[in-house]
Coordinates of C-alpha atoms in Angstrom, one line a residue:
Chain A
M1 CA 0.0 0.0 0.0
L2 CA 3.1 2.3 -0.9
G3 CA 4.3 2.2 2.6
L4 CA 1.1 3.5 4.3
E5 CA -1.4 1.8 6.6
P6 CA -5.2 2.2 5.5
N7 CA -8.3 3.3 7.7
F8 CA -10.2 0.5 6.7
S9 CA -12.2 -1.1 9.5
T10 CA -14.8 -3.8 10.7
I11 CA -17.5 -1.4 9.9
D12 CA -16.4 -0.6 6.4
W13 CA -16.2 -4.1 5.6
L14 CA -20.0 -4.9 7.1
I15 CA -21.1 -2.1 4.6
V16 CA -19.3 -3.8 1.8
A17 CA -20.6 -7.0 2.6
V18 CA -24.4 -5.9 2.9
Y19 CA -24.2 -4.2 -0.3
L20 CA -23.0 -7.0 -2.2
L21 CA -25.2 -9.6 -0.9
A22 CA -28.2 -7.3 -1.4
T23 CA -27.1 -6.7 -5.0
V24 CA -26.7 -10.6 -5.7
G25 CA -30.2 -11.3 -3.9
I26 CA -32.0 -8.5 -6.2
G27 CA -30.2 -9.6 -9.3
M28 CA -31.5 -13.3 -8.6
F29 CA -35.0 -12.2 -7.6
V30 CA -35.8 -10.8 -11.2
N31 CA -35.0 -14.1 -12.6
R32 CA -38.7 -14.5 -12.2
Y33 CA -39.6 -11.9 -15.3
I34 CA -37.4 -13.7 -17.8
G35 CA -39.7 -15.2 -20.5
G36 CA -37.6 -15.5 -23.6
I37 CA -34.3 -14.5 -25.1
S38 CA -35.4 -11.0 -26.0
D39 CA -36.2 -10.5 -22.2
Y40 CA -32.8 -12.0 -21.1
L41 CA -30.6 -9.9 -24.1
V42 CA -32.5 -6.7 -24.2
A43 CA -34.7 -6.5 -21.1
G44 CA -37.6 -7.2 -23.6
R45 CA -36.8 -3.9 -25.1
S46 CA -38.6 -1.7 -22.2
L47 CA -36.1 0.6 -21.0
R48 CA -37.1 4.1 -20.6
S49 CA -34.8 7.3 -20.4
S50 CA -33.6 7.4 -16.7
L51 CA -33.2 3.9 -16.3
G52 CA -31.2 3.8 -19.5
I53 CA -29.1 6.4 -18.4
A54 CA -28.3 4.7 -14.9
T55 CA -27.4 1.3 -16.8
M56 CA -25.2 2.9 -19.1
V57 CA -23.3 5.1 -16.7
G58 CA -23.3 2.1 -14.5
S59 CA -21.8 -0.2 -17.0
E60 CA -19.5 2.2 -18.5
L61 CA -18.1 3.8 -15.0
G62 CA -16.8 0.5 -13.8
L63 CA -13.9 0.0 -11.2
V64 CA -11.3 -0.6 -14.0
T65 CA -12.4 2.7 -15.7
V66 CA -11.9 4.3 -12.1
M67 CA -8.4 2.8 -12.1
Y68 CA -7.3 3.3 -15.5
A69 CA -8.6 6.9 -15.3
A70 CA -6.9 7.8 -12.1
Q71 CA -3.6 6.3 -13.7
T72 CA -3.7 8.8 -16.6
G73 CA -4.5 11.5 -14.1
L74 CA -1.4 10.6 -12.2
T75 CA 0.8 10.2 -15.0
G76 CA -0.7 13.1 -17.2
G77 CA -1.9 15.6 -15.0
F78 CA -5.0 17.9 -15.8
S79 CA -4.1 17.3 -19.5
A80 CA -5.4 13.9 -19.3
M81 CA -8.9 15.2 -18.8
H82 CA -9.3 15.9 -22.5
I83 CA -10.2 12.1 -22.8
G84 CA -13.4 12.9 -21.0
L85 CA -14.2 16.1 -22.9
V86 CA -13.7 14.7 -26.2
A87 CA -15.8 11.7 -25.2
C88 CA -18.6 13.7 -24.0
V89 CA -18.7 15.9 -27.1
A90 CA -18.8 12.8 -29.2
M91 CA -21.7 11.6 -27.2
V92 CA -23.6 14.4 -27.6
V93 CA -23.1 14.3 -31.6
I94 CA -24.3 10.7 -31.6
G95 CA -27.3 11.8 -29.5
L96 CA -28.3 14.9 -31.9
T97 CA -27.5 12.8 -35.3
G98 CA -28.4 9.2 -34.0
F99 CA -25.3 8.3 -35.5
V100 CA -25.3 4.5 -36.2
V101 CA -27.3 3.8 -33.0
V102 CA -30.8 4.8 -34.2
P103 CA -30.5 2.7 -37.7
L104 CA -29.6 0.0 -35.4
R105 CA -32.5 0.4 -32.9
E106 CA -34.7 0.9 -36.0
L107 CA -33.6 -2.3 -37.4
G108 CA -34.6 -4.2 -34.1
V109 CA -31.3 -6.0 -33.7
M110 CA -30.4 -7.4 -30.6
T111 CA -26.6 -7.6 -31.5
I112 CA -24.1 -5.8 -33.5
P113 CA -23.5 -9.0 -35.5
E114 CA -26.9 -9.6 -36.0
F115 CA -27.0 -6.6 -38.2
Y116 CA -23.7 -7.8 -40.1
G117 CA -25.8 -10.9 -40.8
L118 CA -29.1 -8.8 -42.3
R119 CA -26.5 -6.6 -44.2
F120 CA -23.5 -8.6 -45.1
G121 CA -24.9 -12.3 -44.7
P122 CA -24.3 -15.3 -42.2
N123 CA -20.3 -15.6 -42.7
V124 CA -19.5 -11.7 -41.9
R125 CA -22.0 -12.3 -39.0
V126 CA -20.1 -15.3 -37.4
V127 CA -16.3 -13.7 -38.4
G128 CA -17.5 -10.4 -36.7
A129 CA -18.8 -11.8 -33.7
L130 CA -15.7 -13.9 -33.2
V131 CA -13.8 -10.8 -33.5
L132 CA -15.8 -8.9 -31.2
A133 CA -16.0 -11.6 -28.5
L134 CA -12.2 -12.2 -28.9
A135 CA -11.4 -8.6 -28.4
G136 CA -14.1 -7.8 -25.7
I137 CA -12.9 -10.9 -23.7
L138 CA -9.3 -9.7 -23.9
N139 CA -10.5 -6.1 -23.1
M140 CA -11.8 -7.7 -19.7
G141 CA -8.6 -9.2 -19.1
M142 CA -7.2 -6.6 -16.8
F143 CA -10.5 -6.2 -14.8
L144 CA -9.7 -8.4 -12.3
K145 CA -6.2 -7.4 -12.0
A146 CA -7.2 -3.8 -11.6
G147 CA -9.9 -4.7 -9.0
A148 CA -7.3 -6.9 -6.8
L149 CA -4.9 -3.8 -6.8
F150 CA -7.6 -1.7 -5.7
V151 CA -9.0 -4.0 -2.9
T152 CA -5.3 -4.5 -1.7
A153 CA -4.6 -0.6 -1.6
L154 CA -7.9 0.3 -0.1
T155 CA -8.4 -2.6 2.6
G156 CA -4.8 -3.2 3.6
L157 CA -5.4 -6.9 2.5
D158 CA -1.9 -7.7 1.6
D159 CA -2.0 -11.5 1.6
P160 CA -2.4 -12.4 -2.4
Q161 CA -3.9 -15.6 -1.6
A162 CA -6.8 -13.6 0.5
V163 CA -7.0 -11.0 -2.4
N164 CA -7.6 -13.7 -5.1
W165 CA -10.3 -14.9 -2.8
V166 CA -11.8 -11.8 -2.6
M167 CA -11.6 -11.1 -6.3
T168 CA -12.8 -14.8 -7.1
S169 CA -16.0 -14.6 -4.8
L170 CA -16.7 -11.1 -6.4
L171 CA -16.7 -12.7 -9.8
V172 CA -18.6 -15.4 -8.7
M173 CA -21.5 -13.3 -7.4
V174 CA -21.6 -11.4 -10.6
L175 CA -21.7 -14.7 -12.7
I176 CA -24.4 -15.9 -10.3
Y177 CA -26.9 -13.1 -10.8
T178 CA -26.0 -12.6 -14.6
T179 CA -26.6 -16.1 -15.4
F180 CA -30.1 -16.1 -13.8
G181 CA -31.3 -12.7 -14.5
G182 CA -29.7 -11.7 -17.7
M183 CA -30.4 -7.8 -18.6
V184 CA -33.2 -7.4 -16.2
S185 CA -30.9 -8.2 -13.3
V186 CA -28.0 -6.4 -15.1
V187 CA -30.3 -3.0 -15.4
I188 CA -31.6 -3.1 -11.9
T189 CA -28.3 -3.9 -10.1
D190 CA -26.8 -1.0 -12.8
Y191 CA -29.0 1.2 -11.2
L192 CA -28.2 0.6 -7.7
Q193 CA -24.4 1.1 -8.7
F194 CA -24.9 4.1 -10.2
V195 CA -27.0 5.4 -7.3
L196 CA -24.2 4.4 -4.9
L197 CA -21.5 5.2 -7.2
S198 CA -22.5 8.6 -8.4
F199 CA -23.1 10.0 -4.7
G200 CA -20.2 8.1 -3.3
M201 CA -17.7 9.7 -5.9
L202 CA -19.1 13.1 -5.4
L203 CA -18.5 12.9 -1.7
T204 CA -15.0 11.7 -2.2
C205 CA -14.3 14.7 -4.5
G206 CA -15.5 17.3 -2.1
L207 CA -13.4 15.2 0.8
A208 CA -10.3 14.9 -1.3
L209 CA -10.5 18.7 -2.7
N210 CA -11.2 19.8 1.2
H211 CA -8.0 17.9 2.2
L212 CA -5.8 19.1 -0.4
G213 CA -6.7 22.3 -1.5
W214 CA -6.8 23.6 -5.6
S215 CA -3.6 25.3 -5.3
Q216 CA -1.8 22.4 -4.0
L217 CA -2.9 20.5 -6.8
V218 CA -2.1 23.0 -9.7
E219 CA 1.6 23.6 -8.1
T220 CA 2.3 19.6 -7.7
V221 CA 1.2 19.1 -11.6
E222 CA 3.5 21.9 -12.5
L223 CA 6.3 20.3 -10.3
V224 CA 5.8 17.0 -11.4
H225 CA 4.7 17.3 -15.5
G226 CA 5.5 20.9 -16.1
E227 CA 3.6 22.4 -18.8
P228 CA 2.6 18.9 -20.7
G229 CA 0.5 18.4 -17.4
V230 CA -1.9 21.2 -18.0
D231 CA -1.7 21.7 -22.1
P232 CA -3.1 18.7 -23.7
L233 CA -1.6 19.7 -27.1
H234 CA 2.1 20.1 -25.7
G235 CA 4.1 18.1 -28.0
E236 CA 6.2 16.5 -24.9
G237 CA 3.0 15.4 -23.6
F238 CA -0.4 13.7 -25.0
G239 CA 0.0 15.9 -28.3
A240 CA -2.9 16.2 -31.4
S241 CA -2.5 12.7 -32.6
Y242 CA -3.4 11.0 -29.0
I243 CA -6.4 13.8 -28.8
I244 CA -7.7 12.5 -32.3
W245 CA -7.2 8.9 -31.1
M246 CA -9.2 9.5 -28.0
L247 CA -11.9 11.0 -29.7
F248 CA -12.4 8.2 -32.1
S249 CA -12.0 5.5 -29.6
A250 CA -13.3 6.9 -26.2
G251 CA -15.8 8.8 -28.1
I252 CA -17.3 7.7 -31.4
C253 CA -16.5 4.1 -30.9
S254 CA -17.4 4.0 -27.1
G255 CA -20.6 5.3 -27.7
A256 CA -21.7 4.3 -31.3
V257 CA -19.6 1.1 -32.0
W258 CA -18.8 -0.6 -28.6
P259 CA -21.5 -3.4 -27.9
T260 CA -22.2 -2.7 -24.5
A261 CA -23.1 0.8 -25.2
V262 CA -25.0 -0.2 -28.3
I263 CA -27.1 -3.0 -26.8
R264 CA -28.7 -0.2 -24.4
A265 CA -29.6 1.5 -27.5
C266 CA -31.0 -1.5 -28.7
S267 CA -32.9 -2.1 -25.5
A268 CA -34.3 1.2 -25.6
D269 CA -38.2 1.7 -26.1
S270 CA -38.1 4.0 -29.0
A271 CA -35.4 5.9 -31.4
A272 CA -36.3 9.0 -29.3
T273 CA -35.3 7.4 -26.1
V274 CA -31.9 6.6 -27.9
R275 CA -31.3 10.2 -28.7
R276 CA -32.3 11.1 -25.4
L277 CA -30.1 8.5 -23.7
Y278 CA -27.0 9.5 -25.7
A279 CA -27.3 13.1 -25.3
F280 CA -27.8 12.8 -21.5
S281 CA -25.2 9.9 -20.9
S282 CA -22.7 12.5 -22.4
I283 CA -22.2 13.8 -19.1
G284 CA -21.7 10.5 -17.4
F285 CA -19.1 10.0 -20.1
L286 CA -17.2 13.0 -19.1
I287 CA -17.4 12.3 -15.5
R288 CA -16.3 8.5 -15.9
F289 CA -12.9 9.8 -16.9
L290 CA -12.8 13.2 -15.3
V291 CA -13.5 12.3 -11.7
P292 CA -11.2 9.5 -11.4
Q293 CA -8.5 11.6 -12.9
F294 CA -9.0 14.3 -10.4
L295 CA -8.7 11.6 -8.0
G296 CA -5.5 10.7 -9.5
I297 CA -4.1 14.2 -9.5
C298 CA -5.1 14.5 -5.8
A299 CA -3.3 11.2 -5.1
L300 CA -0.2 13.0 -7.0
A301 CA -0.3 15.8 -4.6
Y302 CA -0.8 14.0 -1.6
F303 CA 2.1 11.6 -2.4
W304 CA 4.4 14.2 -3.3
N305 CA 4.0 16.3 -0.3
H306 CA 4.0 13.1 2.0
P307 CA 6.9 13.0 4.6
T308 CA 7.6 9.3 4.3
A309 CA 5.6 8.0 1.4
H310 CA 7.2 10.5 -1.3
D311 CA 9.7 8.0 -2.2
Q312 CA 7.5 5.2 -2.9
L313 CA 6.2 7.1 -6.1
F314 CA 8.9 9.1 -7.1
T315 CA 12.7 8.8 -8.2
A316 CA 15.0 11.1 -6.6
D317 CA 15.0 13.6 -9.5
G318 CA 11.3 14.4 -9.0
K319 CA 9.8 12.0 -11.6
L320 CA 7.0 9.4 -11.2
I321 CA 8.3 5.8 -10.8
N322 CA 7.4 4.0 -14.3
D323 CA 5.6 0.8 -12.7
P324 CA 2.0 0.6 -13.8
N325 CA 1.2 -1.3 -10.5
L326 CA 2.4 1.3 -8.1
Q327 CA 0.7 4.1 -10.4
L328 CA -2.5 2.1 -10.3
Q329 CA -2.4 1.7 -6.2
A330 CA -1.8 5.5 -5.9
M331 CA -5.4 6.6 -6.0
P332 CA -7.0 3.8 -3.6
T333 CA -4.0 4.1 -1.1
F334 CA -4.9 7.8 -1.2
L335 CA -8.4 7.3 -0.4
A336 CA -7.7 4.9 2.5
Q337 CA -5.7 7.6 4.3
I338 CA -8.0 10.4 3.8
L339 CA -11.7 9.1 4.0
P340 CA -13.1 8.7 7.5
V341 CA -14.6 5.0 8.8
G342 CA -17.8 4.6 7.2
V343 CA -17.5 6.6 4.0
L344 CA -14.4 4.3 3.4
G345 CA -16.8 1.6 3.5
I346 CA -19.5 3.3 1.3
V347 CA -16.8 4.4 -1.3
G348 CA -15.4 0.6 -1.0
A349 CA -19.0 -1.0 -1.7
A350 CA -19.6 2.0 -4.6
M351 CA -16.2 0.7 -6.5
L352 CA -16.9 -2.9 -6.0
A353 CA -20.7 -2.3 -7.3
A354 CA -18.5 -0.5 -10.2
F355 CA -16.6 -3.5 -10.7
M356 CA -19.6 -6.1 -10.8
S357 CA -21.5 -3.5 -12.9
T358 CA -19.1 -3.8 -15.7
H359 CA -18.7 -7.1 -15.5
D360 CA -22.0 -8.4 -15.6
S361 CA -22.7 -6.0 -18.8
Y362 CA -19.5 -7.1 -20.5
L363 CA -20.0 -10.9 -19.5
L364 CA -23.8 -11.0 -20.8
C365 CA -22.7 -9.1 -23.8
W366 CA -19.8 -11.5 -25.1
A367 CA -21.5 -14.7 -23.9
S368 CA -24.7 -13.5 -26.2
V369 CA -22.6 -12.7 -28.8
L370 CA -20.9 -16.2 -29.1
A371 CA -24.3 -17.8 -28.9
Y372 CA -26.7 -16.0 -30.8
D373 CA -24.1 -15.1 -33.6
V374 CA -21.7 -17.7 -33.8
A375 CA -23.3 -20.9 -32.4
S376 CA -26.7 -20.3 -33.6
P377 CA -26.2 -19.3 -37.1
L378 CA -23.4 -22.1 -37.2
S379 CA -25.9 -24.8 -36.3
G380 CA -28.2 -23.9 -39.5
G381 CA -31.1 -22.5 -37.1
R382 CA -31.4 -25.9 -35.5
L383 CA -30.5 -24.2 -32.3
S384 CA -33.9 -23.4 -30.3
E385 CA -34.5 -20.3 -28.3
R386 CA -33.9 -22.3 -25.2
G387 CA -30.7 -23.8 -26.5
C388 CA -29.4 -20.2 -27.1
L389 CA -30.3 -19.3 -23.7
A390 CA -28.5 -22.0 -22.0
L391 CA -25.5 -21.6 -24.2
T392 CA -25.7 -17.8 -23.1
R393 CA -25.5 -18.9 -19.4
L394 CA -22.7 -21.6 -20.1
G395 CA -20.5 -19.1 -22.1
I396 CA -20.9 -16.2 -19.0
V397 CA -19.4 -19.2 -16.8
V398 CA -16.7 -20.1 -19.4
I399 CA -15.6 -16.6 -19.6
G400 CA -15.4 -15.8 -16.1
G401 CA -12.9 -18.7 -15.6
F402 CA -11.0 -17.6 -18.4
L403 CA -10.8 -13.7 -16.7
L404 CA -9.4 -15.6 -13.7
V405 CA -6.4 -17.0 -15.4
W406 CA -5.8 -14.1 -17.8
G407 CA -6.2 -11.6 -15.2
L408 CA -3.2 -13.4 -13.2
W409 CA -0.4 -13.9 -15.8
Y410 CA -0.5 -11.3 -18.3
P411 CA 2.2 -8.8 -17.9
L412 CA 0.8 -5.3 -18.3
G413 CA 3.9 -3.5 -18.9
Q414 CA 1.8 -0.2 -20.0
N415 CA -0.8 2.2 -18.8
L416 CA -4.0 0.3 -18.4
W417 CA -5.9 2.6 -20.4
D418 CA -3.3 1.8 -23.4
Y419 CA -4.1 -1.7 -23.1
M420 CA -7.8 -1.2 -22.9
A421 CA -7.9 1.0 -25.9
V422 CA -5.6 -1.2 -27.9
T423 CA -7.5 -4.6 -27.0
G424 CA -10.8 -2.8 -28.0
A425 CA -9.5 -1.4 -31.2
I426 CA -9.2 -5.0 -32.5
Y427 CA -13.0 -5.0 -32.7
F428 CA -14.0 -1.4 -32.8
T429 CA -11.5 -0.3 -36.0
G430 CA -12.8 -3.0 -38.4
A431 CA -16.7 -2.6 -36.7
F432 CA -16.6 1.2 -37.2
A433 CA -15.9 0.8 -41.1
V434 CA -18.6 -2.2 -41.2
L435 CA -21.2 -0.4 -39.2
V436 CA -20.8 3.0 -41.1
G437 CA -20.1 1.4 -44.8
G438 CA -23.3 -1.0 -44.0
I439 CA -25.5 1.7 -42.6
Y440 CA -24.5 4.7 -45.0
W441 CA -23.1 3.4 -48.0
K442 CA -25.2 1.1 -50.5
R443 CA -21.9 -0.1 -52.2
A444 CA -20.5 -1.5 -49.2
S445 CA -20.2 -5.2 -50.1
R446 CA -19.3 -8.5 -47.9
T447 CA -15.6 -8.8 -49.4
G448 CA -15.0 -5.5 -47.8
A449 CA -16.8 -6.0 -44.5
M450 CA -14.7 -9.2 -44.2
L451 CA -11.3 -7.5 -45.0
A452 CA -12.2 -4.7 -42.8
L453 CA -13.2 -6.9 -39.6
L454 CA -9.9 -8.7 -40.2
S455 CA -7.7 -5.7 -40.6
G456 CA -8.5 -5.3 -36.9
F457 CA -6.0 -7.6 -35.7
G458 CA -3.4 -5.0 -36.8
A459 CA -3.9 -3.0 -33.5
V460 CA -2.3 -5.6 -31.6
I461 CA 0.8 -4.2 -32.6
G462 CA 0.2 -1.5 -30.0
L463 CA 0.5 -3.9 -26.8
K464 CA 3.6 -3.9 -25.1
P465 CA 4.5 -7.5 -24.8
V466 CA 3.8 -7.7 -28.8
Q467 CA 6.2 -4.9 -29.2
D468 CA 8.8 -6.3 -27.1
L469 CA 8.6 -9.7 -29.1
L470 CA 9.1 -7.8 -32.4
G471 CA 11.5 -5.3 -30.8
T472 CA 9.6 -2.3 -31.9
D473 CA 8.4 0.9 -30.1
I474 CA 5.4 2.3 -31.6
R475 CA 2.9 4.6 -29.5
S476 CA -0.6 3.0 -29.0
E477 CA -2.3 6.0 -30.9
M478 CA -0.2 5.7 -33.9
A479 CA -1.0 1.9 -33.9
G480 CA -4.6 2.4 -33.4
L481 CA -4.9 5.3 -35.9
G482 CA -3.1 3.1 -38.6
T483 CA -5.6 0.2 -38.3
V484 CA -8.4 2.5 -38.3
G485 CA -6.8 3.9 -41.7
L486 CA -6.3 0.4 -42.8
A487 CA -9.9 -1.1 -42.2
I488 CA -11.7 2.1 -43.9
T489 CA -9.4 1.7 -47.0
L490 CA -9.8 -2.2 -47.1
M491 CA -13.7 -1.6 -46.7
I492 CA -13.7 0.8 -49.4
L493 CA -11.3 -1.1 -52.0
G494 CA -12.9 -4.6 -51.2
S495 CA -16.6 -3.4 -51.9
L496 CA -15.4 -1.3 -55.1
L497 CA -13.1 -4.4 -56.3
V498 CA -15.7 -7.1 -55.3
P499 CA -19.1 -5.8 -55.3
D500 CA -22.3 -8.1 -54.0
D501 CA -24.5 -9.4 -56.7
S502 CA -27.6 -7.2 -57.5
S503 CA -30.1 -9.4 -56.3
R504 CA -29.3 -8.3 -52.8
V505 CA -31.5 -5.1 -52.3
F506 CA -31.2 -2.4 -49.9
E507 CA -33.8 0.5 -49.4
T508 CA -32.9 4.0 -48.6
S509 CA -34.9 5.6 -45.7
T510 CA -35.6 9.1 -45.5
N511 CA -32.6 9.6 -43.3
G512 CA -30.3 8.2 -45.7
T513 CA -29.4 5.2 -44.2
T514 CA -29.5 1.7 -46.0
T515 CA -32.1 -1.0 -45.1
P516 CA -31.8 -4.7 -45.7
H517 CA -34.8 -6.4 -46.6
A518 CA -33.8 -9.6 -48.0
E519 CA -31.6 -12.7 -47.2
H520 CA -32.6 -13.0 -43.5
E521 CA -30.5 -15.6 -42.5
P522 CA -32.3 -18.0 -39.9
S523 CA -31.1 -17.5 -36.1
Chain B
M1 CA -3.1 29.0 -24.6
T2 CA -1.0 29.8 -21.8
P3 CA -0.5 27.6 -18.9
A4 CA -2.6 29.5 -16.7
A5 CA -5.6 29.8 -19.2
W6 CA -5.2 26.0 -19.6
T7 CA -5.5 25.5 -15.7
T8 CA -8.6 28.1 -15.5
F9 CA -10.0 26.2 -18.0
W10 CA -9.6 22.9 -16.1
A11 CA -10.8 24.5 -13.2
I12 CA -14.4 25.5 -14.6
L13 CA -14.7 22.0 -16.7
I14 CA -14.3 20.2 -13.4
T15 CA -16.7 22.5 -11.4
A16 CA -19.5 22.4 -14.2
A17 CA -19.1 18.8 -15.0
I18 CA -19.5 17.8 -11.3
A19 CA -22.4 20.0 -10.7
G20 CA -23.9 18.7 -13.7
F21 CA -23.5 15.2 -13.1
A22 CA -24.9 15.7 -9.3
L23 CA -28.0 17.0 -11.0
L24 CA -28.2 14.3 -13.3
A25 CA -27.4 12.0 -10.7
I26 CA -30.5 13.1 -8.1
V27 CA -33.1 13.3 -11.3
V28 CA -31.9 9.6 -12.5
T29 CA -32.0 8.2 -9.0
I30 CA -35.8 9.5 -8.5
R31 CA -37.2 8.8 -11.9
G32 CA -35.4 5.5 -12.4
V33 CA -37.1 3.7 -9.6
Q34 CA -40.2 4.4 -11.5
D35 CA -38.9 3.3 -14.6
I36 CA -37.9 0.1 -12.9
R37 CA -41.7 -0.6 -11.9
T38 CA -42.6 0.2 -15.5
M39 CA -40.2 -1.9 -17.0
L40 CA -41.3 -5.1 -14.6
R41 CA -44.8 -4.6 -15.0
R42 CA -44.8 -4.3 -18.7
M43 CA -42.5 -7.6 -18.8
K44 CA -45.1 -9.3 -16.5
S45 CA -48.0 -8.3 -18.6
E46 CA -46.4 -9.5 -21.9
D47 CA -45.6 -12.7 -20.2
S48 CA -49.0 -13.3 -18.9
D49 CA -50.5 -12.5 -22.5
A50 CA -48.3 -15.1 -23.9
T51 CA -49.5 -17.5 -21.2
T52 CA -53.0 -16.9 -22.0
Q53 CA -52.7 -17.1 -25.6

């Protein structure tokens, strides 16, 4: 815990335990409302605005988000806040224009690969679903590790075995209620988690600012990071290319292409709700980066000015020690020092709630894609709805097992956020080209779509272990932007050089989008 | 922009974002309960409709 003993007490543990058990209980209780696959995957498409906002923010504001955003605040200073700002702007634009999400909702699809199937045929659907599930599961790979670091730093539980048991128990709880209750339990537990997390984080910000003072934060950022710590355009800091990458990855793709966000649009009761959902969730998308980054900056100032713990986080010449694990522990260690007993328990419960709310949505999303978009089309329509549901539940458990193993042995070696953006890019770089081409360009063909989807694998060059293996050093944003360019180029070239046959007809709706109405493959 | 201007910009952004989010959290907390009731009622009625058919 960076050389400091936390204040986490028995009362705090009690608060955490009561909250977690209540969440699981409620999640299992709603199992009685599940009638079919539509209820299970998209809550019967009955999501209204307020609940939609709560579940969207609840899912996207997970513990792992809090951890990586705090790390970027620690390592980048105030400049890191540009990430939330560009994400917010992108969400407002998606809400106002309905870009991608409204056409998807109007088509009535339950998953993104289902759209691929309608537009480009079953082969693209299966390949798209496999790429999506692979990237999504890899993207989740560090969730447990981040969660374990958080629990260790906040509670002082330094026995690795104990931490592993805590994290495994949390995962099992999520598996139980997600397996039973599907999207209905996800939505309701997300709502509870949104409430606890929102007020917990707002209270924490107030206490942190009261403890340190604004001027101390500014002075520390200037001392540690210099001008790049406040100016995101500064060449020695993030720079313009990183900001463009964030606009694309944390903004457009997080909102309009990332399936856990898109599934909320598909669960909404109308297109108007989708627009409202995105416009209002923009504040949540800003906050999910900005508040943890602010807390990361508070941790920076706290450790910089601490008489004994300073050397745990900084080198002799005043630079941050380049160890991702230490950097990730800084924010929760700081919270464990300044928050009073009781409040610490509420914040701990809120953060673990955030951990669970992301896991439930992600597990349901990837498992449903594997069952509904891979197994079902491959079975040639022989898989019944009941079989699909059973397979989704099995998938949730299998993915949970994989996460336990991957989280333990993968060497991170870079900013957690960069790992998340790069693994996500395996899917969303290709998916962006396929979705936009499929919805807005009549001539987009299945060859172009297939090439664009496969080109997403180019993004793995941004991962540190892959770079070490190849002996290269490419900035993650350059790897990501390069892959986006490649996917778009292949989508265009593939479609122009190998067009689909003319028997496949698409209608153009009043908003300029193309709508397939032929070749519905069995599902 | 000068560093001082950037610092002011971030201070305004943090204040505005936290105030906006606090408002959103209050509204969503209150209206979310009603939405949950509506969702569950709707799903239950659809389920019983399907059973009677």
